[in-house]
Short mmCIF file of C-alpha atoms and ligand atoms in Angstrom, two decimals:
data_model
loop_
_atom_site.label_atom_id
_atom_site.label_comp_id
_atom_site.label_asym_id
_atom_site.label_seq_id
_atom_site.Cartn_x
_atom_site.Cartn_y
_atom_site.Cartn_z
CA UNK N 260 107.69 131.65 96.08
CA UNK N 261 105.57 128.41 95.31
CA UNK N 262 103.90 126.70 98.23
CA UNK N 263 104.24 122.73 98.88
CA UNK N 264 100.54 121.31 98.78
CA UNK N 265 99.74 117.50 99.27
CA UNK N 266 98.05 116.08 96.81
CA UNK N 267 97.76 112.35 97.59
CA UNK N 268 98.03 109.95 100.55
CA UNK N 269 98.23 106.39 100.60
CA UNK N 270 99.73 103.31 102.96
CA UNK N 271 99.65 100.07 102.65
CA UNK N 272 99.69 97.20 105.85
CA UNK N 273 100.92 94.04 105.31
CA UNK N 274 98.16 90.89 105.50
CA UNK N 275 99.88 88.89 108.20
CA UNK N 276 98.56 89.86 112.31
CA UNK N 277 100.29 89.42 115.24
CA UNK N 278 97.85 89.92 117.67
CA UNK N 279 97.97 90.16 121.62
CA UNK N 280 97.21 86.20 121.90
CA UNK N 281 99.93 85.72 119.49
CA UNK N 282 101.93 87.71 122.04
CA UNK N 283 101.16 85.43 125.08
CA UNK N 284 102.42 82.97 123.85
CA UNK N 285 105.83 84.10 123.05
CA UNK N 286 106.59 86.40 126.39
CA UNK N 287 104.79 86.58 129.82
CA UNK N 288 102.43 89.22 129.07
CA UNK N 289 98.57 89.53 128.65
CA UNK N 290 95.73 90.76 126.02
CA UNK N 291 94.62 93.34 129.06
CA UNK N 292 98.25 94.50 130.02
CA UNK N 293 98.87 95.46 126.21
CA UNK N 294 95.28 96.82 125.85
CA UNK N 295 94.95 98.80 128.77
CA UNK N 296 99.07 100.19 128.87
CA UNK N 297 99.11 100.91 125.31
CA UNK N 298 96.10 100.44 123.44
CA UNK N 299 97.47 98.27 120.82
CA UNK N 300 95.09 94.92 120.16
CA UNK N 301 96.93 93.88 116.53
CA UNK N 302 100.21 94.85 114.78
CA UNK N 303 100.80 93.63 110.77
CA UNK N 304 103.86 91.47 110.09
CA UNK N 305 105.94 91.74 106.70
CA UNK N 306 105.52 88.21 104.79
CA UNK N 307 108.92 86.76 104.44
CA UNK N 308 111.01 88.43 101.82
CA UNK N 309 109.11 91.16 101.62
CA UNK N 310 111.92 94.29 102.83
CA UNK N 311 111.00 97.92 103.68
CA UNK N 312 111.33 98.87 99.94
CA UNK N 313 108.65 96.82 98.63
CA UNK N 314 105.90 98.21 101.38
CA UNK N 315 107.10 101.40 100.30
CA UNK N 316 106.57 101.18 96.96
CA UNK N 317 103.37 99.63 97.36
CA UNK N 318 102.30 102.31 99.40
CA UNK N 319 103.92 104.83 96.74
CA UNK N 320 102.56 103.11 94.17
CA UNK N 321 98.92 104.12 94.99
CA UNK N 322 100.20 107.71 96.33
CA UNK N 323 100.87 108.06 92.71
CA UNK N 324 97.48 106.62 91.08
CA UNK N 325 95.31 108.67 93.58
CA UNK N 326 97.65 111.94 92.46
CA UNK N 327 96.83 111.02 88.78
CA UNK N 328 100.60 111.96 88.30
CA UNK N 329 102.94 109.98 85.84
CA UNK N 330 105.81 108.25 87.35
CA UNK N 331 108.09 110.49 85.31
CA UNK N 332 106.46 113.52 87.02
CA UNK N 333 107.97 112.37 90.07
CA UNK N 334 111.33 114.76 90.75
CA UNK N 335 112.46 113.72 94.15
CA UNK N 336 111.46 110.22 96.41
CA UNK N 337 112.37 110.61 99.88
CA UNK N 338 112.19 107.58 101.96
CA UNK N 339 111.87 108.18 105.91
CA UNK N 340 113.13 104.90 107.40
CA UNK N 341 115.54 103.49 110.57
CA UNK N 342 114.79 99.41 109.06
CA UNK N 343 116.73 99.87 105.83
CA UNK N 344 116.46 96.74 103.25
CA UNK N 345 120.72 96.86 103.58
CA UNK N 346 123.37 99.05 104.38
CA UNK N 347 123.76 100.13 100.91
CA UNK N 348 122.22 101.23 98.48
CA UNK N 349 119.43 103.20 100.09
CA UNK N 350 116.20 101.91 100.32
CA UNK N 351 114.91 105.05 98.54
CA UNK N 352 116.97 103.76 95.52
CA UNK N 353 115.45 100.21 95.61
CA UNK N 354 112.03 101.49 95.89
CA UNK N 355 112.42 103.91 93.33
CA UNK N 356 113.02 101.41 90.89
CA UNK N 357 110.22 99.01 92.04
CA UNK N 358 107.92 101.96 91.17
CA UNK N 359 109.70 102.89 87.93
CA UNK N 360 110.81 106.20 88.74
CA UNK N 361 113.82 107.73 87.22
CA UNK N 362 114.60 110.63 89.96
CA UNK N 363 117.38 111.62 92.55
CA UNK N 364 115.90 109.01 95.97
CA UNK N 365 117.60 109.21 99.42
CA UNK N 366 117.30 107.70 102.57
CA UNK N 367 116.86 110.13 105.77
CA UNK N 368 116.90 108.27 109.41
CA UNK N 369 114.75 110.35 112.21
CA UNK N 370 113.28 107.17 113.79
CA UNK N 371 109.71 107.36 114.60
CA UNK N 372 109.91 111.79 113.72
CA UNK N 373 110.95 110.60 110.30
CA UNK N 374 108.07 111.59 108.24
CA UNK N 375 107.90 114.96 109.63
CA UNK N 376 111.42 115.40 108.80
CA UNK N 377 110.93 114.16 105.65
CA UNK N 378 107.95 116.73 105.22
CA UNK N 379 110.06 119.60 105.67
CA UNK N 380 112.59 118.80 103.79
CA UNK N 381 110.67 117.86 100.82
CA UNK N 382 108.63 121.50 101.24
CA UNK N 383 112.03 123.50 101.16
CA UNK N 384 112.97 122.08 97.75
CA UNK N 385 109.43 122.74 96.35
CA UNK N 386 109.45 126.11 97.98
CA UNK N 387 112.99 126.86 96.74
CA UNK N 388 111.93 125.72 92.99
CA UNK N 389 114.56 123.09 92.68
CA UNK N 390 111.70 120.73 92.32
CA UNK N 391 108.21 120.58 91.60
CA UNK N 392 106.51 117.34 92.61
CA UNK N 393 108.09 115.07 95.38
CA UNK N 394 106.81 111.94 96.93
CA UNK N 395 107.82 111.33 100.93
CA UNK N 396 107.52 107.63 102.51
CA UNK N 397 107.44 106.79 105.73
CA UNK N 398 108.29 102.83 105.55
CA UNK N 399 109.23 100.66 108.39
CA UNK N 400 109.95 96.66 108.94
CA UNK N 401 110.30 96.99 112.97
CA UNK N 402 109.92 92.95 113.12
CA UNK N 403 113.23 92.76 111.83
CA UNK N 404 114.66 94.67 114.29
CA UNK N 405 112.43 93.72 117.41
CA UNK N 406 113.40 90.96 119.74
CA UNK N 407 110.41 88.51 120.55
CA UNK N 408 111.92 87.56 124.09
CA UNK N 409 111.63 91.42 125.16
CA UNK N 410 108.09 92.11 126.33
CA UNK N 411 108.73 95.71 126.72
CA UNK N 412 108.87 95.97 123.35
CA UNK N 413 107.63 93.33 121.37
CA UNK N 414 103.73 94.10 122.12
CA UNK N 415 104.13 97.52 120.51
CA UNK N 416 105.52 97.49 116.91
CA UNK N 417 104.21 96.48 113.63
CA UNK N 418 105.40 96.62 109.70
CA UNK N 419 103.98 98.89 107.33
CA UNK N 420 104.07 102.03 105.00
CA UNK N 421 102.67 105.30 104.24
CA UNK N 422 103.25 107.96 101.41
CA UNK N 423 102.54 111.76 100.35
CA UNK N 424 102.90 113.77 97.17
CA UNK N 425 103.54 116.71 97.72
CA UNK N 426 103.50 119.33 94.85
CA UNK N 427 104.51 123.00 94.35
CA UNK N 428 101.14 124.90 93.97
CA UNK N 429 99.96 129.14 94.77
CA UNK N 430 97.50 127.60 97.54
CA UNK N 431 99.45 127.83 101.24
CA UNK N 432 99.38 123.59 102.17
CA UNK N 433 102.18 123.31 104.44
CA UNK N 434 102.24 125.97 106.60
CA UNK N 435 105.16 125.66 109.13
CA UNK N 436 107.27 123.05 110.49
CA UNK N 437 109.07 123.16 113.30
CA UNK N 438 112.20 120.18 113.69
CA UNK N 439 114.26 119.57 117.23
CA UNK N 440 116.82 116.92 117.94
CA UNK N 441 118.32 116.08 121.39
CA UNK N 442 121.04 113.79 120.72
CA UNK N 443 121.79 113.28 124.70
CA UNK N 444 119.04 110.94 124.81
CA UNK N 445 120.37 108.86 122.10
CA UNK N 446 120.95 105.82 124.92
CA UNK N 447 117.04 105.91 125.37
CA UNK N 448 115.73 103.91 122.65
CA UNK N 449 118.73 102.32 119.92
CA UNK N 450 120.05 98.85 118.37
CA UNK N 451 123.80 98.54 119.49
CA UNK N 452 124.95 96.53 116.89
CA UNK N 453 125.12 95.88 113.30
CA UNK N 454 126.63 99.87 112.24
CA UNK N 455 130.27 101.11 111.92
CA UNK N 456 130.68 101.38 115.97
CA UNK N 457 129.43 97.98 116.60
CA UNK N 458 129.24 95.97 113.09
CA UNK N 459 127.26 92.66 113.44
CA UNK N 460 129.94 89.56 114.42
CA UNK N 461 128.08 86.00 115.21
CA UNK N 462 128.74 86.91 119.01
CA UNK N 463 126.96 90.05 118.81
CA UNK N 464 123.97 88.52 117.00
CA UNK N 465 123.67 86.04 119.92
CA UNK N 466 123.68 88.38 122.41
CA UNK N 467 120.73 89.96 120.90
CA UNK N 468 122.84 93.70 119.83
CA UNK N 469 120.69 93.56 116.76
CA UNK N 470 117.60 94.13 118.09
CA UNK N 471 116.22 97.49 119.57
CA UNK N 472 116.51 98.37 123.47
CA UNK N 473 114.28 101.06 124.74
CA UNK N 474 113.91 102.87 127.53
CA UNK N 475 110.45 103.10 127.70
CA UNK N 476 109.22 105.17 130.41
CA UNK N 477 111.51 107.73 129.98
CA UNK N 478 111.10 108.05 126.49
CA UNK N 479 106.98 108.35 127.56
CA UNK N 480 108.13 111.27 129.72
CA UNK N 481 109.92 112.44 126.65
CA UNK N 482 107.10 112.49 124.44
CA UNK N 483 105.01 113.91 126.61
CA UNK N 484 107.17 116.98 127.13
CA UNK N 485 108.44 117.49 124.06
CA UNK N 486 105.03 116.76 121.51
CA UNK N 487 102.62 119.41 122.68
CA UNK N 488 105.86 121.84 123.03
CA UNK N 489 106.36 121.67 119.16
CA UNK N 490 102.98 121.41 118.24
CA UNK N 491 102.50 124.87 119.81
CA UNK N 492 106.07 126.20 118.05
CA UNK N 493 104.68 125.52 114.74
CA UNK N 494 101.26 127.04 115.25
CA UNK N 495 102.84 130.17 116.32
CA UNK N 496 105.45 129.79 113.19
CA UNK N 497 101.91 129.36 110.94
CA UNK N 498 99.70 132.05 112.63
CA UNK N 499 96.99 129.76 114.09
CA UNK N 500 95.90 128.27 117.06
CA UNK N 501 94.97 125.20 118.14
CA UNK N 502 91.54 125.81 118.14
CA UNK N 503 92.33 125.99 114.70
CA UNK N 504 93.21 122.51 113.98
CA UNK N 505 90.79 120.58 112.70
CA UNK N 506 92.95 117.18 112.76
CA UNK N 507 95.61 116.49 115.28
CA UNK N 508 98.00 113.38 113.43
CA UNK N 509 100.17 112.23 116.39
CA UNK N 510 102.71 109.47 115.60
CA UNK N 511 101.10 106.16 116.99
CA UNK N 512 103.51 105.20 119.69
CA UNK N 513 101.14 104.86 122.82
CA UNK N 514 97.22 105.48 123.26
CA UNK N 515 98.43 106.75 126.61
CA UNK N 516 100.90 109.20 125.03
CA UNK N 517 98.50 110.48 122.38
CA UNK N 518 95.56 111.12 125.46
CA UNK N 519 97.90 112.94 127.60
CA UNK N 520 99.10 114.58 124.67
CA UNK N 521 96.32 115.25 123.84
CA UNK N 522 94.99 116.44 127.48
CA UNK N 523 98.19 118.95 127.57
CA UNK N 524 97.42 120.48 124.93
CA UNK N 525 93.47 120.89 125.27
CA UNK N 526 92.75 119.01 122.06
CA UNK N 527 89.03 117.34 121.97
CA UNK N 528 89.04 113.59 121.20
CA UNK N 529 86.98 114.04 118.53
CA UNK N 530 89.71 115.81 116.73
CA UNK N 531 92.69 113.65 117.39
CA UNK N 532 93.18 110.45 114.93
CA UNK N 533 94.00 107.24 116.82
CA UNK N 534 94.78 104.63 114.56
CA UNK N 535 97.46 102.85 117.20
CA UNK N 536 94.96 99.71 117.93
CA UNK N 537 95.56 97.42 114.45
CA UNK N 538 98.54 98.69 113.12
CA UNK N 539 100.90 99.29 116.80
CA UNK N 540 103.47 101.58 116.63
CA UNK N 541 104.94 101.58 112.67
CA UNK N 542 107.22 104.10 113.07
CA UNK N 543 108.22 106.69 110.26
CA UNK N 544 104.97 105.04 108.59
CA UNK N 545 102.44 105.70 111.15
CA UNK N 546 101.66 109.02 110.75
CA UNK N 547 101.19 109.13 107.11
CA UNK N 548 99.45 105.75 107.76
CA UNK N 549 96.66 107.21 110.16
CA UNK N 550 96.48 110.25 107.70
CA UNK N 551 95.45 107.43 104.95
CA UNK N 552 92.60 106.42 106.88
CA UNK N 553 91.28 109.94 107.47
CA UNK N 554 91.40 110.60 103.93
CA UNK N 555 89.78 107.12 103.08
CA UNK N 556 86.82 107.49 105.98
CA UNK N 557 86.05 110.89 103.73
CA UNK N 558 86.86 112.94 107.25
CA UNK N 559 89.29 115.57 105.64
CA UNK N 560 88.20 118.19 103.85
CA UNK N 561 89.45 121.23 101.54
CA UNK N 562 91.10 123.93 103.94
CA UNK N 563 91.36 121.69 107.20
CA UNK N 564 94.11 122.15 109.12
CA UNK N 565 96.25 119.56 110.40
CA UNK N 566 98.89 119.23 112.95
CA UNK N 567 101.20 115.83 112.16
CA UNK N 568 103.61 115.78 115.10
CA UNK N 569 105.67 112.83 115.99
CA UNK N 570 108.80 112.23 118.36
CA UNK N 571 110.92 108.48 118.44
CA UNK N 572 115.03 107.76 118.96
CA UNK N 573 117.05 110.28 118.53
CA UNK N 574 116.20 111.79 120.46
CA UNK N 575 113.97 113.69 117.32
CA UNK N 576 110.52 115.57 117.78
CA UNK N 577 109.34 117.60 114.72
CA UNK N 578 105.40 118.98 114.02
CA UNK N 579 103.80 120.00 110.75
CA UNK N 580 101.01 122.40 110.29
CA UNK N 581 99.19 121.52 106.70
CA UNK N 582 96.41 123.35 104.98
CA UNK N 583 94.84 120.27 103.38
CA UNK N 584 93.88 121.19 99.90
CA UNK N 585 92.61 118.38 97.79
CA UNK N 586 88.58 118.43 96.73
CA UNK N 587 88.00 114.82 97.20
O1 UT7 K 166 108.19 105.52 118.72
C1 UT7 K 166 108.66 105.69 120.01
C2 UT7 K 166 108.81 104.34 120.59
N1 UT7 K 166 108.69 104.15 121.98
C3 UT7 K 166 107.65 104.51 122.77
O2 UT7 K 166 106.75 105.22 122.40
C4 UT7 K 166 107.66 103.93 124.12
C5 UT7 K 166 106.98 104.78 125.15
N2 UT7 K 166 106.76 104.00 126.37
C6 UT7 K 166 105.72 103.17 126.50
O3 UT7 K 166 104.91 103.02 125.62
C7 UT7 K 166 105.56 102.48 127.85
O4 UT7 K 166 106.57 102.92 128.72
C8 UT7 K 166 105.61 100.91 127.75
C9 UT7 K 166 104.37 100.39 127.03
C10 UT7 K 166 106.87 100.46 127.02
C11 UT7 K 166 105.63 100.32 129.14
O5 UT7 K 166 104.45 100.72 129.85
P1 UT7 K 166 104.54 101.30 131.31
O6 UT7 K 166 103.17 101.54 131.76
O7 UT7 K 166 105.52 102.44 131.29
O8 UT7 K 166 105.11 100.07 132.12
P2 UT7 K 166 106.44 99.96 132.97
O9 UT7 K 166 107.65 99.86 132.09
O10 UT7 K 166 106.45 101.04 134.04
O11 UT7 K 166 106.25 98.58 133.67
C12 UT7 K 166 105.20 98.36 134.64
C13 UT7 K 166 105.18 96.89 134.97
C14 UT7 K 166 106.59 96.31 135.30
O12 UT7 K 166 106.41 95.33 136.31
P3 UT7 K 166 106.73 95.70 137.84
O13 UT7 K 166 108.17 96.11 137.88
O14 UT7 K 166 105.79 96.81 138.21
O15 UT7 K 166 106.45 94.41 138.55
C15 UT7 K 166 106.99 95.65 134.01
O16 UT7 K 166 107.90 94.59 134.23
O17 UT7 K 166 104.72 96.14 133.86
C16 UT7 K 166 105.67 95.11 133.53
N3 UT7 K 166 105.62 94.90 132.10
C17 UT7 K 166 104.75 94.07 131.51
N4 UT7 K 166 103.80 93.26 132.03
C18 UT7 K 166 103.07 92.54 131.17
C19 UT7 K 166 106.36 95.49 131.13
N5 UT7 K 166 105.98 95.04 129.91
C20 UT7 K 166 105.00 94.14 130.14
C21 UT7 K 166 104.19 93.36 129.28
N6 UT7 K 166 103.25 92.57 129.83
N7 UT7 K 166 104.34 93.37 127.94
#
C-alpha cells in the first residue's frame, strides 16, 4: 500500500491589516485586552472582490511551483472552507479553474478542524491508489462573515490561505490521523442565517443572522479538553510519543489555548509554532499557514515529526501525525 507524503507547502495572506488600533476604533476594546487575552496584534483583510477561491488558488498556485508538479499532475483539489465564494458551485471548482487544473475538486466544511479533515481524507485516496497526487487548501474569508459591532469576535479573525501536496510515495509521511465530531455543541460557535434552515431575507440580514455568534469561553474549555486528547490518540495510532514530535502545528485560535495546550500536554515552547500574532485566527487556513512559515524559516527538516491538530464549530477536533519528508 503506497504512503501519502507532502511534498509542498505554501499560503498566501492578503496585503490589507486590520490591526488592534484599527479595532478601537470600531468596538470598545483595547490594543492590551486583544494582546494580552489572545495574543493577536494584526489580522489580513481580503481586498474587495477578492473571494475565498482566489486566496486559494494563489496559495495553490505556489504549492504547485515549489512541488515542481504540472498542473495536469494534479488528480484531486480538496478545498477545506466554512466562507464559500457562493452556495454553488463549490469553491473547490472555482479555484480549480483559476489554477488551470482539470481534476474532480470538492468542497468539505469542518470549520476551523478543516484542514485536518481534509488531510485524512486526501491520504485515504492516495493510500487506497485511487489517486496519486492531491493538493488540500485550507482557505478562509472570515471578514465576510464577522460582524464589526461584536467585540468578542471581531479582534480575532483574519483572511487568508494555505495549501499541501500531498503525493503517494514508499516513505511513511502521514502517519495517523485521528478525526472526532460532537455535533451537540453545534449552538457554540455558528451563523444562523443565510442556509436552507434560515435562508438570508432583508430582515434577517438586518438583524445581523449572517454573521458568526460564538460562544467563546466555552468553546476555550472545548479546545482545551478536546486538543491534547487527540493529539495523544494519534500518537498512539502512529507508534510515537510526544517526545517524539519535533513540531507541534496547533490551529491558531488563541495564544492562550495553544499555551495551555501546550502546558497539558508537556510540549516545550520551543517546539510549538505560534504564528496567531499577524495573521489572527484564519481558520481552515491557519494551520497549513503556520506550517508555511516553518518551512520558509528553513526549521523543518527530513524525518521531523509533526503533530497538526486543530478543533473550531462543529463541534470538530481532528490531529495529524506527519513524517515530513522533503530535502529542502
Ligand atoms: O477557531 C475557533 C474559534 N473560536 C475560538 O477559538 C474562541 C475561543 N475563545 C476565546 O478565544 C476567548 O474566550 C475570547 C478571546 C473570545 C474571550 O476571552 P476571555 O478571556 O474568555 O474573555 P471573556 O469572554 O470571559 O470576557 C471577559 C471580559 C468581559 O467583561 P466583564 O463581563 O468581565 O465585565 C467581556 O465583556 O472581557 C470583556 N470583553 C472585552 N473587553 C475588551 C470581551 N471582549 C472584549 C474585547 N475588548 N474585545
Amino acid at each position: 500500500m503506497p504512503s501519502a507524503s507532502l511534498i509542498s507547502v505554501a499560503s498566501w495572506l492578503p496585503e490589507q491589516r486590520l490591526t488592534n488600533a484599527d479595532l478601537e476604533k470600531l468596538v470598545d476594546t483595547s490594543d492590551e485586552w486583544i494582546r494580552s487575552r489572545t495574543g493577536i496584534a494584526e489580522r489580513r483583510i481580503a481586498a474587495p472582490g477578492d473571494a475565498t477561491s482566489d486566496l486559494a488558488a494563489r496559495a495553490g498556485a505556489i504549492a504547485i511551483e515549489r512541488a515542481g508538479v504540472q498542473p495536469a499532475d494534479i488528480d484531486l483539489l480538496i478545498v477545506a472552507t466554512s466562507t464559500p465564494d457562493m452556495v454553488l458551485p463549490s469553491t473547490a471548482c472555482l479555484a480549480q479553474a483559476k489554477m488551470g487544473l482539470t481534476c474532480p475538486a470538492f468542497d468539505l466544511n469542518a470549520a476551523c478542524t478543516g484542514f485536518i479533515y481534509a488531510i485524512e481524507m486526501a491520504t485515504a485516496v492516495i493510500e487506497a491508489g485511487r489517486a496519486r497526487t492531491v493538493m488540500v487548501i485550507g482557505a478562509d474569508v472570515l471578514s465576510s462573515i464577522v460582524d464589526y459591532s461584536d467585540r468578542s469576535t471581531c479582534i480575532l479573525f483574519g483572511d487568508g490561505a494555505g495549501a499541501v501536496i500531498l503525493q503517494a510515495s514508499d516513505e511513511p509521511g502521514v502517519l495517523s490521523v485521528h478525526l472526532g465530531a460532537d455535533g451537540s455543541g453545534a449552538d457554540l460557535l455558528y451563523v444562523p442565517a443565510g442556509g436552507s434552515a434560515a435562508p438570508a431575507t432583508c430582515e434577517r440580514i438586518s438583524a445581523g443572522e449572517t454573521y458568526m455568534r460564538m460562544n467563546g469561553n466555552e468553546v476555550f474549555k472545548f479546545a482545551v479538553r478536546a486538543i491534547p486528547q487527540v493529539t495523544n490518540e494519534a500518537l498512539a495510532d502512529s507508534g510515537l510519543t510526544l517526545a517524539d514530535v519535533d513540531w507541534l502545528v496547533p490551529h491558531q485560535a488563541n495564544q492562550r489555548i495553544t499555551d495551555t495546550v501546550a502546558q497539558r500536554l508537556g510540549m516545550p515552547s520551543e517546539r510549538v509554532v505560534c504564528r496567531i500574532e499577524d495573521t489572527g485566527n484564519t481558520s481552515s487556513a491557519s494551520i497549513p499557514i503556520a506550517l508555511d512559515s516553518l518551512y520558509r524559516e528553513g526549521h523543518l527538516r527530513p524525518g521531523h515529526i509533526l503533530a497538526l491538530v486543530g478543533f473550531g464549530a462543529g463541534l470538530t477536533y481532528g490531529a495529524a501525525i506527519i513524517r515530513w519528508t522533503r530535502e529542502d
